[in-house]
Amino acid sequence: MKTYFLFNKIVHYSKVFLIWGALIILISCNNNSINPLPDKSCGDTDSVGVWKFLGLADETITAIAVNPQKQNIIYAGTSKDFSAGIPGRLYRSTDCGKTWTKIMERNDYSFTQVLYDPNNSNIIYAIPYMLMKSTNGGITWEDISNGIRLDTDTRVQKIVIDPENSNIIYAGTGGFFGGSLYKSTNGGQSWTNLYRNEDETPGLRNGVISLAIDPNNTNIIYAGTAFIGVIIKSIDSGHTWSMTGLGETDQLIKSITIDKNFTQTIYTAISHSGFFISFDGGNSWQSFNEGLGDSAHAIKIIQNKMNFDLFGLASSKDTTGTYIAGLYIKKMSNPVWNKISIENTITDTDSDIFITDDGNNLYFGTYRGLYKIKLQ
């Protein structure tokens, strides 16, 4: 066992790999660096509808995950800032956001996603360009990108995990020259490139930046692309794909969400067109931006599975013609989006929002820190 200096802290490593000059890919920290608190939910005494600041004030939060069994454990990934010399970082809190520990850092890339295995909260995935995996609750991390084509212009953009068999993972890649979609059936130990040709797998080479799996039929997968900006659909676990009725938008399909109540209803956030909805599994689509103002630019859309309320990150023009970004809610009983952002906060184009599995709390990553609001 050797001791090395990393990020101005002394930690112990059982294995050290050198990749592109980065010191660590698999990290095994001493037991003092991570000390999870007993299982508890956070904010039981918080007031409903009141925003609470959780720290990281100097960071742009671009990825959020909360342990589904222990809500005191929160992960927050951040964005790089080349001009300011700020790297992308992954932080962890074990006390509901009161304090944070930096557990990973990338000088050249942002963290775009943190995701728990739906069936095992000891398994966590993080994307800081490559795909990292922890199987022991975040104590050690391993690069599992072997078999996924990555280069200086192409990175892992998004993953989705089959809720019925969490060994099945889909990973979308993208960059300046496009990307593809990969599938693993063994928890990321090996990967298969799903692209074959434009007839059987149209659109995949444009780069896959958003993904969703139908929870009622995991053979059905939706993928959103960059460049021509299409949503494609597979009904055979990714073997073949077809274009949905959205067509070519020439924009970024930023996120896709399947309705938890009726899975034929699909929601998407399109970079320069706002939010769109399909009621027939993607065959036809229509805009639903009422309340957002003119020329809505969408960032992300998610749903509270407890009451089916929708939450969306979007920017729209104010009375002066300036684009102002914020967080919006659309209740099932109301066709209009209503803004619920914190005053004087700024939303980045890659900001994140996250709802806990119990539907009680929503986390909001802004340009300057992480916030939480109790929903019910």
GROMACS .gro file of C-alpha atoms in nm:
model
  376
    1MET     CA    1   0.000   0.000   0.000
    2LYS     CA    2   0.146   0.338  -0.102
    3THR     CA    3   0.058   0.692  -0.003
    4TYR     CA    4   0.026   0.966  -0.267
    5PHE     CA    5  -0.070   1.333  -0.264
    6LEU     CA    6  -0.386   1.415  -0.462
    7PHE     CA    7  -0.578   1.744  -0.469
    8ASN     CA    8  -0.380   1.871  -0.167
    9LYS     CA    9  -0.490   1.578   0.051
   10ILE     CA   10  -0.315   1.260   0.155
   11VAL     CA   11  -0.500   0.947   0.047
   12HIS     CA   12  -0.404   0.581   0.010
   13TYR     CA   13  -0.427   0.385  -0.313
   14SER     CA   14  -0.439   0.018  -0.381
   15LYS     CA   15  -0.411   0.067  -0.759
   16VAL     CA   16  -0.282   0.357  -0.967
   17PHE     CA   17  -0.328   0.399  -1.343
   18LEU     CA   18  -0.173   0.663  -1.568
   19ILE     CA   19  -0.402   0.777  -1.851
   20TRP     CA   20  -0.331   1.093  -2.056
   21GLY     CA   21  -0.126   1.226  -1.767
   22ALA     CA   22  -0.410   1.206  -1.514
   23LEU     CA   23  -0.292   1.051  -1.189
   24ILE     CA   24  -0.580   0.837  -1.079
   25ILE     CA   25  -0.857   0.644  -1.245
   26LEU     CA   26  -0.919   0.387  -0.974
   27ILE     CA   27  -0.910   0.549  -0.632
   28SER     CA   28  -0.922   0.374  -0.299
   29CYS     CA   29  -0.947   0.630  -0.021
   30ASN     CA   30  -0.876   0.575   0.345
   31ASN     CA   31  -1.178   0.515   0.564
   32ASN     CA   32  -1.160   0.865   0.710
   33SER     CA   33  -1.236   1.034   0.377
   34ILE     CA   34  -1.594   0.905   0.355
   35ASN     CA   35  -1.803   0.858   0.664
   36PRO     CA   36  -2.173   0.806   0.579
   37LEU     CA   37  -2.418   0.906   0.848
   38PRO     CA   38  -2.704   0.684   0.962
   39ASP     CA   39  -3.000   0.650   0.727
   40LYS     CA   40  -3.222   0.957   0.744
   41SER     CA   41  -3.426   1.181   0.519
   42CYS     CA   42  -3.321   1.543   0.494
   43GLY     CA   43  -3.544   1.839   0.548
   44ASP     CA   44  -3.834   1.689   0.743
   45THR     CA   45  -3.847   2.015   0.937
   46ASP     CA   46  -3.811   2.237   0.629
   47SER     CA   47  -4.107   2.445   0.516
   48VAL     CA   48  -4.281   2.334   0.197
   49GLY     CA   49  -4.208   2.565  -0.096
   50VAL     CA   50  -3.908   2.740   0.062
   51TRP     CA   51  -3.569   2.723  -0.108
   52LYS     CA   52  -3.270   2.612   0.100
   53PHE     CA   53  -2.909   2.679  -0.004
   54LEU     CA   54  -2.682   2.373   0.031
   55GLY     CA   55  -2.347   2.527  -0.052
   56LEU     CA   56  -2.085   2.499  -0.330
   57ALA     CA   57  -2.135   2.869  -0.398
   58ASP     CA   58  -1.833   2.896  -0.628
   59GLU     CA   59  -1.938   2.604  -0.849
   60THR     CA   60  -2.170   2.554  -1.147
   61ILE     CA   61  -2.372   2.242  -1.064
   62THR     CA   62  -2.427   2.022  -1.372
   63ALA     CA   63  -2.504   1.678  -1.220
   64ILE     CA   64  -2.699   1.575  -0.908
   65ALA     CA   65  -2.776   1.240  -0.747
   66VAL     CA   66  -2.921   1.150  -0.406
   67ASN     CA   67  -2.891   0.807  -0.247
   68PRO     CA   68  -3.241   0.654  -0.273
   69GLN     CA   69  -3.210   0.481   0.068
   70LYS     CA   70  -3.003   0.742   0.254
   71GLN     CA   71  -3.101   1.093   0.149
   72ASN     CA   72  -2.825   1.241   0.363
   73ILE     CA   73  -2.581   1.126   0.089
   74ILE     CA   74  -2.575   1.368  -0.205
   75TYR     CA   75  -2.346   1.389  -0.507
   76ALA     CA   76  -2.291   1.710  -0.702
   77GLY     CA   77  -2.090   1.726  -1.024
   78THR     CA   78  -1.964   2.060  -1.151
   79SER     CA   79  -1.866   2.230  -1.474
   80LYS     CA   80  -1.518   2.322  -1.586
   81ASP     CA   81  -1.435   2.682  -1.668
   82PHE     CA   82  -1.131   2.708  -1.896
   83SER     CA   83  -1.110   3.088  -1.877
   84ALA     CA   84  -1.108   3.087  -1.497
   85GLY     CA   85  -0.891   2.778  -1.469
   86ILE     CA   86  -1.160   2.589  -1.277
   87PRO     CA   87  -1.172   2.210  -1.333
   88GLY     CA   88  -1.478   1.989  -1.327
   89ARG     CA   89  -1.524   1.827  -0.987
   90LEU     CA   90  -1.737   1.566  -0.815
   91TYR     CA   91  -1.841   1.643  -0.458
   92ARG     CA   92  -2.007   1.425  -0.196
   93SER     CA   93  -2.200   1.522   0.115
   94THR     CA   94  -2.297   1.275   0.387
   95ASP     CA   95  -2.482   1.527   0.605
   96CYS     CA   96  -2.762   1.653   0.380
   97GLY     CA   97  -2.546   1.919   0.215
   98LYS     CA   98  -2.408   2.086   0.527
   99THR     CA   99  -2.050   1.996   0.431
  100TRP     CA  100  -1.891   1.867   0.110
  101THR     CA  101  -1.587   1.656   0.021
  102LYS     CA  102  -1.421   1.669  -0.320
  103ILE     CA  103  -1.373   1.311  -0.440
  104MET     CA  104  -1.280   1.350  -0.806
  105GLU     CA  105  -1.142   1.623  -1.031
  106ARG     CA  106  -1.093   1.663  -1.407
  107ASN     CA  107  -0.897   1.958  -1.543
  108ASP     CA  108  -1.034   1.925  -1.894
  109TYR     CA  109  -1.399   1.819  -1.863
  110SER     CA  110  -1.724   1.881  -1.677
  111PHE     CA  111  -1.926   1.622  -1.488
  112THR     CA  112  -2.244   1.573  -1.691
  113GLN     CA  113  -2.419   1.295  -1.500
  114VAL     CA  114  -2.420   1.105  -1.170
  115LEU     CA  115  -2.653   0.805  -1.150
  116TYR     CA  116  -2.732   0.537  -0.894
  117ASP     CA  117  -2.799   0.178  -0.998
  118PRO     CA  118  -3.179   0.148  -0.960
  119ASN     CA  119  -3.143  -0.187  -0.781
  120ASN     CA  120  -2.826  -0.138  -0.576
  121SER     CA  121  -2.740   0.193  -0.411
  122ASN     CA  122  -2.380   0.080  -0.358
  123ILE     CA  123  -2.329   0.112  -0.734
  124ILE     CA  124  -2.289   0.463  -0.871
  125TYR     CA  125  -2.191   0.594  -1.214
  126ALA     CA  126  -2.035   0.931  -1.297
  127ILE     CA  127  -1.946   1.091  -1.630
  128PRO     CA  128  -1.648   1.329  -1.642
  129TYR     CA  129  -1.574   1.260  -2.016
  130MET     CA  130  -1.520   0.885  -1.961
  131LEU     CA  131  -1.762   0.663  -1.764
  132MET     CA  132  -1.666   0.595  -1.404
  133LYS     CA  133  -1.820   0.332  -1.176
  134SER     CA  134  -1.816   0.270  -0.803
  135THR     CA  135  -1.938  -0.059  -0.655
  136ASN     CA  136  -1.884   0.031  -0.291
  137GLY     CA  137  -2.091   0.343  -0.235
  138GLY     CA  138  -1.842   0.590  -0.379
  139ILE     CA  139  -1.530   0.486  -0.189
  140THR     CA  140  -1.342   0.369  -0.500
  141TRP     CA  141  -1.399   0.450  -0.868
  142GLU     CA  142  -1.298   0.272  -1.186
  143ASP     CA  143  -1.296   0.380  -1.549
  144ILE     CA  144  -1.525   0.137  -1.737
  145SER     CA  145  -1.504   0.306  -2.078
  146ASN     CA  146  -1.295   0.032  -2.236
  147GLY     CA  147  -1.471  -0.058  -2.562
  148ILE     CA  148  -1.630   0.286  -2.602
  149ARG     CA  149  -1.460   0.500  -2.866
  150LEU     CA  150  -1.344   0.823  -2.703
  151ASP     CA  151  -1.103   1.089  -2.824
  152THR     CA  152  -1.031   1.457  -2.767
  153ASP     CA  153  -1.355   1.551  -2.943
  154THR     CA  154  -1.581   1.262  -2.838
  155ARG     CA  155  -1.695   1.190  -2.483
  156VAL     CA  156  -1.961   0.991  -2.301
  157GLN     CA  157  -2.265   1.220  -2.288
  158LYS     CA  158  -2.538   1.021  -2.115
  159ILE     CA  159  -2.618   0.677  -1.978
  160VAL     CA  160  -2.942   0.501  -1.889
  161ILE     CA  161  -2.982   0.178  -1.693
  162ASP     CA  162  -3.243  -0.091  -1.752
  163PRO     CA  163  -3.461  -0.082  -1.437
  164GLU     CA  164  -3.537  -0.454  -1.459
  165ASN     CA  165  -3.179  -0.569  -1.522
  166SER     CA  166  -2.923  -0.314  -1.410
  167ASN     CA  167  -2.641  -0.503  -1.579
  168ILE     CA  168  -2.783  -0.359  -1.903
  169ILE     CA  169  -2.654  -0.007  -1.962
  170TYR     CA  170  -2.680   0.218  -2.267
  171ALA     CA  171  -2.414   0.488  -2.312
  172GLY     CA  172  -2.446   0.767  -2.565
  173THR     CA  173  -2.136   0.946  -2.693
  174GLY     CA  174  -2.098   1.266  -2.885
  175GLY     CA  175  -1.864   1.543  -2.984
  176PHE     CA  176  -1.762   1.773  -3.267
  177PHE     CA  177  -1.752   1.485  -3.516
  178GLY     CA  178  -2.058   1.299  -3.385
  179GLY     CA  179  -2.069   0.983  -3.175
  180SER     CA  180  -2.272   0.666  -3.128
  181LEU     CA  181  -2.467   0.453  -2.882
  182TYR     CA  182  -2.315   0.163  -2.690
  183LYS     CA  183  -2.469  -0.119  -2.489
  184SER     CA  184  -2.333  -0.331  -2.207
  185THR     CA  185  -2.501  -0.642  -2.069
  186ASN     CA  186  -2.249  -0.700  -1.790
  187GLY     CA  187  -2.250  -0.378  -1.590
  188GLY     CA  188  -1.995  -0.200  -1.808
  189GLN     CA  189  -1.728  -0.468  -1.828
  190SER     CA  190  -1.762  -0.470  -2.208
  191TRP     CA  191  -1.952  -0.268  -2.468
  192THR     CA  192  -2.109  -0.318  -2.811
  193ASN     CA  193  -2.145  -0.032  -3.058
  194LEU     CA  194  -2.512  -0.039  -3.164
  195TYR     CA  195  -2.456   0.154  -3.487
  196ARG     CA  196  -2.454  -0.064  -3.799
  197ASN     CA  197  -2.592   0.140  -4.088
  198GLU     CA  198  -2.834   0.425  -4.151
  199ASP     CA  199  -3.117   0.190  -4.249
  200GLU     CA  200  -3.115  -0.015  -3.928
  201THR     CA  201  -2.977   0.245  -3.686
  202PRO     CA  202  -3.052   0.591  -3.830
  203GLY     CA  203  -2.920   0.896  -3.648
  204LEU     CA  204  -2.688   0.726  -3.400
  205ARG     CA  205  -2.373   0.861  -3.565
  206ASN     CA  206  -2.487   1.215  -3.493
  207GLY     CA  207  -2.406   1.164  -3.127
  208VAL     CA  208  -2.651   1.051  -2.859
  209ILE     CA  209  -2.696   1.311  -2.583
  210SER     CA  210  -3.022   1.200  -2.417
  211LEU     CA  211  -3.177   0.861  -2.339
  212ALA     CA  212  -3.488   0.712  -2.180
  213ILE     CA  213  -3.615   0.356  -2.121
  214ASP     CA  214  -3.984   0.268  -2.097
  215PRO     CA  215  -4.026   0.138  -1.738
  216ASN     CA  216  -4.319  -0.083  -1.839
  217ASN     CA  217  -4.140  -0.238  -2.138
  218THR     CA  218  -3.762  -0.207  -2.122
  219ASN     CA  219  -3.729  -0.325  -2.482
  220ILE     CA  220  -3.843   0.027  -2.575
  221ILE     CA  221  -3.572   0.293  -2.571
  222TYR     CA  222  -3.569   0.654  -2.691
  223ALA     CA  223  -3.250   0.835  -2.790
  224GLY     CA  224  -3.202   1.205  -2.867
  225THR     CA  225  -2.921   1.325  -3.088
  226ALA     CA  226  -2.713   1.632  -3.162
  227PHE     CA  227  -2.652   1.790  -3.506
  228ILE     CA  228  -2.974   1.702  -3.695
  229GLY     CA  229  -3.152   1.680  -3.359
  230VAL     CA  230  -3.384   1.381  -3.389
  231ILE     CA  231  -3.547   1.142  -3.144
  232ILE     CA  232  -3.519   0.780  -3.250
  233LYS     CA  233  -3.689   0.476  -3.098
  234SER     CA  234  -3.604   0.110  -3.057
  235ILE     CA  235  -3.859  -0.157  -2.965
  236ASP     CA  236  -3.609  -0.445  -2.959
  237SER     CA  237  -3.360  -0.342  -2.687
  238GLY     CA  238  -3.148  -0.131  -2.919
  239HIS     CA  239  -3.101  -0.376  -3.204
  240THR     CA  240  -3.286  -0.166  -3.461
  241TRP     CA  241  -3.403   0.195  -3.452
  242SER     CA  242  -3.656   0.411  -3.633
  243MET     CA  243  -3.718   0.784  -3.655
  244THR     CA  244  -4.004   0.924  -3.449
  245GLY     CA  245  -4.245   1.180  -3.587
  246LEU     CA  246  -4.045   1.471  -3.446
  247GLY     CA  247  -3.828   1.479  -3.757
  248GLU     CA  248  -3.507   1.676  -3.795
  249THR     CA  249  -3.497   1.978  -3.566
  250ASP     CA  250  -3.134   2.081  -3.634
  251GLN     CA  251  -3.107   2.144  -3.260
  252LEU     CA  252  -2.997   1.956  -2.948
  253ILE     CA  253  -3.236   1.705  -2.792
  254LYS     CA  254  -3.133   1.796  -2.439
  255SER     CA  255  -3.345   1.548  -2.244
  256ILE     CA  256  -3.621   1.289  -2.280
  257THR     CA  257  -3.865   1.186  -2.007
  258ILE     CA  258  -4.129   0.913  -2.021
  259ASP     CA  259  -4.450   0.978  -1.830
  260LYS     CA  260  -4.463   0.761  -1.517
  261ASN     CA  261  -4.842   0.724  -1.539
  262PHE     CA  262  -4.888   0.658  -1.912
  263THR     CA  263  -4.569   0.557  -2.092
  264GLN     CA  264  -4.702   0.641  -2.438
  265THR     CA  265  -4.663   1.004  -2.330
  266ILE     CA  266  -4.310   1.132  -2.394
  267TYR     CA  267  -4.164   1.472  -2.303
  268THR     CA  268  -3.854   1.630  -2.451
  269ALA     CA  269  -3.649   1.946  -2.405
  270ILE     CA  270  -3.518   2.090  -2.733
  271SER     CA  271  -3.239   2.347  -2.714
  272HIS     CA  272  -3.397   2.631  -2.912
  273SER     CA  273  -3.763   2.527  -2.929
  274GLY     CA  274  -3.865   2.460  -2.570
  275PHE     CA  275  -4.066   2.160  -2.455
  276PHE     CA  276  -4.250   1.914  -2.678
  277ILE     CA  277  -4.490   1.632  -2.593
  278SER     CA  278  -4.601   1.313  -2.768
  279PHE     CA  279  -4.914   1.123  -2.661
  280ASP     CA  280  -4.860   0.827  -2.892
  281GLY     CA  281  -4.512   0.693  -2.821
  282GLY     CA  282  -4.333   0.941  -3.044
  283ASN     CA  283  -4.545   0.914  -3.359
  284SER     CA  284  -4.653   1.278  -3.336
  285TRP     CA  285  -4.535   1.574  -3.130
  286GLN     CA  286  -4.659   1.916  -3.029
  287SER     CA  287  -4.511   2.213  -2.847
  288PHE     CA  288  -4.630   2.291  -2.495
  289ASN     CA  289  -4.455   2.612  -2.394
  290GLU     CA  290  -4.750   2.809  -2.259
  291GLY     CA  291  -4.627   3.032  -1.980
  292LEU     CA  292  -4.262   3.027  -2.086
  293GLY     CA  293  -4.274   3.337  -2.303
  294ASP     CA  294  -4.136   3.385  -2.653
  295SER     CA  295  -3.857   3.175  -2.805
  296ALA     CA  296  -3.812   2.932  -2.516
  297HIS     CA  297  -3.478   2.753  -2.498
  298ALA     CA  298  -3.510   2.425  -2.307
  299ILE     CA  299  -3.243   2.260  -2.093
  300LYS     CA  300  -3.409   1.968  -1.910
  301ILE     CA  301  -3.751   1.824  -1.823
  302ILE     CA  302  -3.827   1.573  -1.544
  303GLN     CA  303  -4.136   1.440  -1.368
  304ASN     CA  304  -4.231   1.380  -1.007
  305LYS     CA  305  -4.347   1.020  -1.016
  306MET     CA  306  -4.555   1.065  -0.700
  307ASN     CA  307  -4.798   1.328  -0.836
  308PHE     CA  308  -4.685   1.352  -1.204
  309ASP     CA  309  -4.599   1.724  -1.186
  310LEU     CA  310  -4.345   1.831  -1.449
  311PHE     CA  311  -4.038   2.045  -1.380
  312GLY     CA  312  -3.845   2.212  -1.658
  313LEU     CA  313  -3.530   2.419  -1.692
  314ALA     CA  314  -3.566   2.675  -1.970
  315SER     CA  315  -3.478   3.027  -2.075
  316SER     CA  316  -3.703   3.276  -2.250
  317LYS     CA  317  -3.702   3.642  -2.352
  318ASP     CA  318  -3.801   3.906  -2.100
  319THR     CA  319  -3.955   4.241  -2.193
  320THR     CA  320  -3.613   4.375  -2.298
  321GLY     CA  321  -3.545   4.082  -2.530
  322THR     CA  322  -3.286   3.928  -2.297
  323TYR     CA  323  -3.292   3.553  -2.237
  324ILE     CA  324  -3.350   3.473  -1.870
  325ALA     CA  325  -3.317   3.112  -1.756
  326GLY     CA  326  -3.509   2.956  -1.473
  327LEU     CA  327  -3.694   2.662  -1.322
  328TYR     CA  328  -4.060   2.605  -1.407
  329ILE     CA  329  -4.336   2.375  -1.285
  330LYS     CA  330  -4.640   2.248  -1.473
  331LYS     CA  331  -4.894   2.073  -1.257
  332MET     CA  332  -5.121   1.806  -1.401
  333SER     CA  333  -5.420   2.032  -1.336
  334ASN     CA  334  -5.266   2.336  -1.505
  335PRO     CA  335  -5.169   2.363  -1.875
  336VAL     CA  336  -4.940   2.662  -1.805
  337TRP     CA  337  -4.580   2.657  -1.687
  338ASN     CA  338  -4.515   2.868  -1.375
  339LYS     CA  339  -4.173   2.990  -1.269
  340ILE     CA  340  -4.047   2.880  -0.928
  341SER     CA  341  -3.682   2.988  -0.949
  342ILE     CA  342  -3.488   3.149  -0.668
  343GLU     CA  343  -3.450   3.523  -0.705
  344ASN     CA  344  -3.112   3.644  -0.830
  345THR     CA  345  -2.987   3.299  -0.929
  346ILE     CA  346  -2.843   3.213  -1.268
  347THR     CA  347  -2.908   2.888  -1.455
  348ASP     CA  348  -2.633   2.748  -1.674
  349THR     CA  349  -2.714   2.587  -2.011
  350ASP     CA  350  -2.611   2.251  -1.859
  351SER     CA  351  -2.762   2.297  -1.513
  352ASP     CA  352  -2.934   2.002  -1.348
  353ILE     CA  353  -3.249   1.928  -1.151
  354PHE     CA  354  -3.325   1.615  -0.951
  355ILE     CA  355  -3.631   1.483  -0.761
  356THR     CA  356  -3.591   1.227  -0.483
  357ASP     CA  357  -3.766   0.893  -0.529
  358ASP     CA  358  -4.024   0.975  -0.261
  359GLY     CA  359  -4.122   1.290  -0.450
  360ASN     CA  360  -4.067   1.512  -0.147
  361ASN     CA  361  -3.762   1.715  -0.244
  362LEU     CA  362  -3.630   1.880  -0.557
  363TYR     CA  363  -3.263   1.975  -0.599
  364PHE     CA  364  -3.164   2.259  -0.831
  365GLY     CA  365  -2.808   2.312  -0.956
  366THR     CA  366  -2.738   2.672  -1.048
  367TYR     CA  367  -2.447   2.878  -1.173
  368ARG     CA  368  -2.353   2.944  -0.813
  369GLY     CA  369  -2.429   2.646  -0.594
  370LEU     CA  370  -2.688   2.385  -0.505
  371TYR     CA  371  -3.039   2.449  -0.374
  372LYS     CA  372  -3.321   2.231  -0.246
  373ILE     CA  373  -3.694   2.285  -0.207
  374LYS     CA  374  -3.940   2.068  -0.015
  375LEU     CA  375  -4.230   1.987  -0.246
  376GLN     CA  376  -4.474   1.827  -0.005
   0.00000   0.00000   0.00000
